[in-house]
Coordinates of C-alpha atoms and ligand atoms in Angstrom, one line a residue:
M1 CA 10.7 3.4 -2.2
R2 CA 13.4 5.3 -4.0
K3 CA 13.6 9.0 -4.7
L4 CA 12.6 10.9 -7.7
F5 CA 13.8 14.4 -8.2
V6 CA 12.3 16.9 -10.6
A7 CA 14.5 19.8 -10.8
L8 CA 13.1 23.3 -11.0
L9 CA 9.5 22.5 -10.1
L10 CA 9.0 19.7 -7.6
F11 CA 10.6 16.9 -5.8
I12 CA 8.9 13.6 -5.5
T13 CA 10.2 11.0 -3.1
A14 CA 8.8 7.6 -2.5
I15 CA 10.5 7.1 0.8
G16 CA 9.1 7.5 4.3
T17 CA 10.3 10.2 6.6
S18 CA 10.8 8.8 10.0
Q19 CA 11.4 5.1 9.9
E20 CA 12.9 4.8 13.4
K21 CA 9.6 4.8 15.1
Y22 CA 8.5 1.6 13.4
P23 CA 9.9 -1.7 14.7
Q24 CA 12.3 -3.1 12.1
D25 CA 12.8 -6.6 13.3
A26 CA 9.5 -7.5 14.9
F27 CA 7.8 -9.0 11.9
R28 CA 8.6 -11.8 9.4
S29 CA 7.2 -11.8 5.9
P30 CA 3.7 -13.1 5.5
V31 CA 4.9 -15.2 2.6
D32 CA 8.0 -17.3 1.9
I33 CA 8.6 -16.1 -1.6
P34 CA 10.3 -12.8 -2.5
L35 CA 8.0 -9.8 -1.9
V36 CA 6.8 -8.6 -5.3
L37 CA 4.2 -5.9 -5.1
A38 CA 1.1 -5.4 -7.3
G39 CA 0.1 -2.4 -5.2
T40 CA 1.5 0.0 -2.7
F41 CA 0.3 1.8 0.4
G42 CA -1.7 4.9 -0.1
E43 CA -2.1 4.6 -3.9
L44 CA -5.3 6.0 -5.3
R45 CA -8.1 3.5 -6.0
S46 CA -11.5 4.3 -7.6
N47 CA -12.9 5.6 -4.3
H48 CA -10.3 5.3 -1.6
F49 CA -6.6 5.3 -0.8
H50 CA -5.2 1.7 -0.7
S51 CA -4.6 0.9 3.0
G52 CA -2.0 -1.9 2.5
I53 CA 0.3 -3.5 0.0
D54 CA -0.7 -6.1 -2.5
I55 CA 1.7 -9.0 -2.6
K56 CA 1.9 -11.1 -5.7
T57 CA 1.4 -14.8 -5.1
E58 CA 3.0 -16.2 -8.3
Q59 CA -0.4 -15.9 -10.1
R60 CA -1.8 -18.8 -8.2
E61 CA -3.9 -19.6 -5.2
G62 CA -3.0 -21.8 -2.3
L63 CA 0.3 -20.1 -1.3
P64 CA 0.9 -20.5 2.4
I65 CA 0.4 -17.3 4.4
Y66 CA 2.3 -17.0 7.7
A67 CA 1.6 -15.1 10.9
I68 CA 4.2 -12.3 10.9
A69 CA 4.6 -12.5 14.7
D70 CA 3.0 -14.1 17.7
G71 CA -0.5 -12.9 18.3
S72 CA -4.1 -13.7 18.4
V73 CA -6.9 -13.7 15.8
T74 CA -9.1 -10.8 16.8
R75 CA -11.3 -10.6 13.7
V76 CA -12.2 -13.0 11.0
K77 CA -14.6 -12.4 8.1
V78 CA -16.0 -14.2 5.1
S79 CA -17.6 -12.0 2.4
H80 CA -18.3 -12.1 -1.3
W81 CA -17.0 -8.5 -1.4
G82 CA -14.2 -6.4 -0.1
Y83 CA -11.3 -8.4 1.4
G84 CA -13.2 -11.7 0.8
K85 CA -11.9 -14.1 3.4
V86 CA -9.8 -12.0 5.8
L87 CA -7.9 -12.4 9.0
Y88 CA -6.9 -9.8 11.6
I89 CA -4.1 -10.8 14.0
A90 CA -3.3 -8.6 17.0
H91 CA 0.3 -8.7 18.2
P92 CA 1.5 -7.9 21.7
N93 CA 3.6 -4.9 20.4
G94 CA 0.4 -2.9 19.6
Y95 CA 0.1 -3.7 15.9
T96 CA -2.5 -5.7 14.1
S97 CA -1.7 -7.4 10.8
V98 CA -4.4 -8.0 8.2
Y99 CA -4.5 -10.7 5.5
G100 CA -7.1 -10.4 2.8
H101 CA -8.5 -12.2 -0.3
L102 CA -7.5 -15.6 1.3
Q103 CA -8.4 -18.8 -0.4
K104 CA -9.0 -20.6 2.9
F105 CA -8.0 -20.5 6.5
A106 CA -5.7 -22.9 8.4
P107 CA -7.6 -25.8 9.9
K108 CA -8.0 -24.4 13.5
I109 CA -9.3 -21.1 12.2
Q110 CA -11.4 -22.8 9.5
E111 CA -13.0 -24.9 12.3
F112 CA -13.9 -21.7 14.2
V113 CA -15.4 -20.1 11.0
K114 CA -17.3 -23.3 10.1
K115 CA -19.0 -23.4 13.5
L116 CA -20.0 -19.7 13.0
Q117 CA -21.4 -20.4 9.6
Y118 CA -23.5 -23.3 10.8
K119 CA -24.7 -21.3 13.8
K120 CA -25.8 -18.4 11.7
K121 CA -26.8 -20.6 8.7
L122 CA -24.9 -18.1 6.5
Y123 CA -21.8 -18.3 4.3
E124 CA -20.9 -14.7 4.9
V125 CA -19.9 -14.3 8.6
E126 CA -17.8 -12.0 10.7
D127 CA -16.6 -12.4 14.3
F128 CA -14.3 -10.8 16.8
P129 CA -12.7 -13.6 18.9
E130 CA -11.6 -12.8 22.4
Y131 CA -7.8 -12.2 22.6
A132 CA -6.0 -15.5 23.2
E133 CA -9.1 -17.5 22.0
I134 CA -7.3 -18.3 18.7
K135 CA -3.5 -17.9 19.4
V136 CA -1.0 -18.0 16.6
E137 CA 2.8 -18.2 16.6
K138 CA 5.2 -16.2 14.4
G139 CA 5.7 -18.2 11.3
E140 CA 2.6 -20.4 11.7
I141 CA 0.6 -21.0 8.6
I142 CA -2.6 -19.2 9.2
A143 CA -4.2 -19.3 5.7
Y144 CA -3.6 -19.9 2.0
G145 CA -3.5 -17.1 -0.5
G146 CA -6.4 -16.6 -2.8
N147 CA -8.6 -14.3 -4.9
T148 CA -11.7 -13.9 -2.8
G149 CA -13.8 -10.8 -2.4
G150 CA -13.1 -7.8 -4.6
S151 CA -9.9 -9.1 -6.2
S152 CA -9.0 -9.4 -9.8
G153 CA -6.2 -11.9 -9.6
P154 CA -4.6 -14.0 -6.9
H155 CA -2.7 -11.8 -4.4
L156 CA -2.4 -11.1 -0.7
H157 CA -3.7 -7.8 0.5
F158 CA -1.6 -7.1 3.6
E159 CA -1.9 -4.4 6.2
I160 CA -0.3 -3.3 9.4
R161 CA -2.5 -1.2 11.6
S162 CA -2.3 0.2 15.1
S163 CA -4.4 -2.1 17.3
I164 CA -5.8 0.8 19.2
S165 CA -6.6 3.4 16.6
E166 CA -6.9 0.9 13.7
K167 CA -5.0 3.4 11.6
P168 CA -3.2 1.6 8.8
T169 CA 0.5 2.4 8.2
N170 CA 2.8 1.6 5.3
P171 CA 3.9 -2.0 5.8
L172 CA 7.1 -1.2 4.0
L173 CA 8.2 0.9 7.0
Y174 CA 8.7 -2.2 9.1
G175 CA 11.9 -3.5 7.5
F176 CA 10.5 -6.0 5.0
D177 CA 12.9 -6.8 2.2
V178 CA 11.5 -5.5 -1.1
R179 CA 13.9 -5.2 -3.9
D180 CA 13.5 -1.6 -5.1
A181 CA 16.3 0.2 -6.7
T182 CA 13.9 1.6 -9.3
N183 CA 13.1 5.3 -9.2
P184 CA 9.6 6.5 -9.5
T185 CA 8.6 7.6 -13.0
L186 CA 7.2 11.0 -14.0
Q187 CA 4.7 10.9 -16.8
K188 CA 3.2 14.4 -17.0
I189 CA 3.6 17.8 -15.4
Y190 CA 0.9 20.4 -15.8
G191 CA 0.5 24.0 -14.9
F192 CA -2.9 25.2 -13.8
P193 CA -4.0 28.8 -14.0
L194 CA -5.7 29.6 -10.6
S195 CA -6.3 33.3 -10.7
D196 CA -8.3 35.2 -13.4
D197 CA -5.2 36.9 -14.7
A198 CA -3.0 33.7 -14.7
Q199 CA -1.1 32.6 -17.7
I200 CA 1.3 29.8 -18.2
N201 CA 3.6 30.1 -21.2
Q202 CA 1.1 32.7 -22.6
N203 CA -1.7 30.2 -22.2
K204 CA -4.8 30.7 -20.1
N205 CA -5.7 27.0 -19.8
T206 CA -4.2 24.0 -18.1
T207 CA -0.8 23.6 -19.8
A208 CA 1.4 20.5 -20.1
I209 CA 5.0 21.3 -19.2
N210 CA 7.7 19.6 -21.1
F211 CA 10.5 17.8 -19.3
T212 CA 13.4 15.6 -20.1
R213 CA 15.1 12.8 -18.2
Q214 CA 18.6 13.6 -17.1
K215 CA 21.5 11.2 -17.0
D216 CA 21.4 10.9 -13.2
G217 CA 17.7 9.8 -13.4
T218 CA 16.2 13.1 -12.4
F219 CA 13.8 15.0 -14.6
L220 CA 14.4 18.6 -15.7
A221 CA 11.4 20.7 -16.8
D222 CA 11.6 23.4 -19.4
P223 CA 11.5 26.9 -18.1
V224 CA 7.9 28.0 -17.3
Y225 CA 6.9 31.6 -17.9
A226 CA 3.9 32.5 -15.8
T227 CA 1.9 35.4 -14.4
G228 CA -0.8 35.4 -11.8
T229 CA -1.3 32.5 -9.4
I230 CA -0.7 29.1 -10.8
G231 CA -0.7 25.6 -9.5
L232 CA 1.4 22.6 -10.5
G233 CA 0.4 19.0 -10.8
F234 CA 1.9 15.8 -12.0
I235 CA 1.1 12.2 -13.0
G236 CA 3.6 9.6 -12.0
Y237 CA 4.0 6.1 -10.5
D238 CA 6.4 4.0 -8.6
R239 CA 7.8 0.7 -9.6
Q240 CA 9.7 -2.0 -7.7
D241 CA 12.4 -4.1 -9.3
L242 CA 10.7 -7.4 -9.9
A243 CA 7.3 -6.4 -11.3
A244 CA 6.1 -4.1 -14.1
N245 CA 3.1 -2.8 -12.0
H246 CA 2.6 0.9 -11.9
N247 CA 2.3 1.4 -8.1
G248 CA 1.4 4.5 -6.2
L249 CA 3.9 7.1 -4.8
Y250 CA 4.2 7.1 -1.1
S251 CA 5.2 10.7 -0.6
V252 CA 5.7 13.8 -2.6
Q253 CA 7.5 17.1 -1.8
Q254 CA 7.3 20.3 -3.8
L255 CA 10.2 22.7 -3.2
V256 CA 10.4 26.3 -4.1
N257 CA 13.9 27.7 -4.2
G258 CA 15.1 24.8 -2.2
K259 CA 12.5 25.0 0.5
V260 CA 9.6 22.5 1.0
Y261 CA 6.5 24.3 -0.1
T262 CA 4.0 21.5 0.0
D263 CA 4.3 17.9 0.8
Y264 CA 2.4 14.8 1.6
D265 CA 3.4 11.6 3.2
L266 CA 0.8 8.8 3.1
Ligands
ZN301 ZN1 -5.0 -4.5 -1.6

């Protein structure tokens, strides 16, 4: 979650704005290997925004998955689609953690699921256990990482949601240690003519804008000569240190003469 600056046109940052409202020491990592991400929060998928992070599991299944804090299993699901085998654990501090694409559950959870499957005579099941029916402790192995559901390689899909609103938040705001000194990368900038009289560099169509990478890591666009109303767009991605994956940008700001003009923060 490092910053990317594009001089002249827009600023892109990949860092959250107000970290202080998210507990920083409440949760341990769901895995006991370094956090290497194959996907980030909010990145665009074919028909949705990604609501968690995808943690690489050393390209294998069976990696132990740990409860990030004390809590209780409040939802468990087995499906051929979506998150495959997935666990939801509600924690007393108001957050629910979600663990998807699991290979299998830990024995006491597996027992619960098996009963359910026999009762319903179905493989695909879903249930919402009462709070405290299946308690877990921080650091307890709750499952093993896998590739179930809509997953194209072994990884853990991990979310942190509000238990009440179920709104997902960026798990990287909770103090997890992800090595990330790598700036986001800018691939393309475009100017879009929006009004009938608009021109960009004497062009009436969508126009690619050239830019160069500066020594300090920022990008500087060539001057743009425009008339009428124009819009600006870009293509870019964020990378963390230990993986080549092109992950999504968490937040973007566009500044005009030093003032924020538009921004988003997923
Ligand atoms: Zn995912």
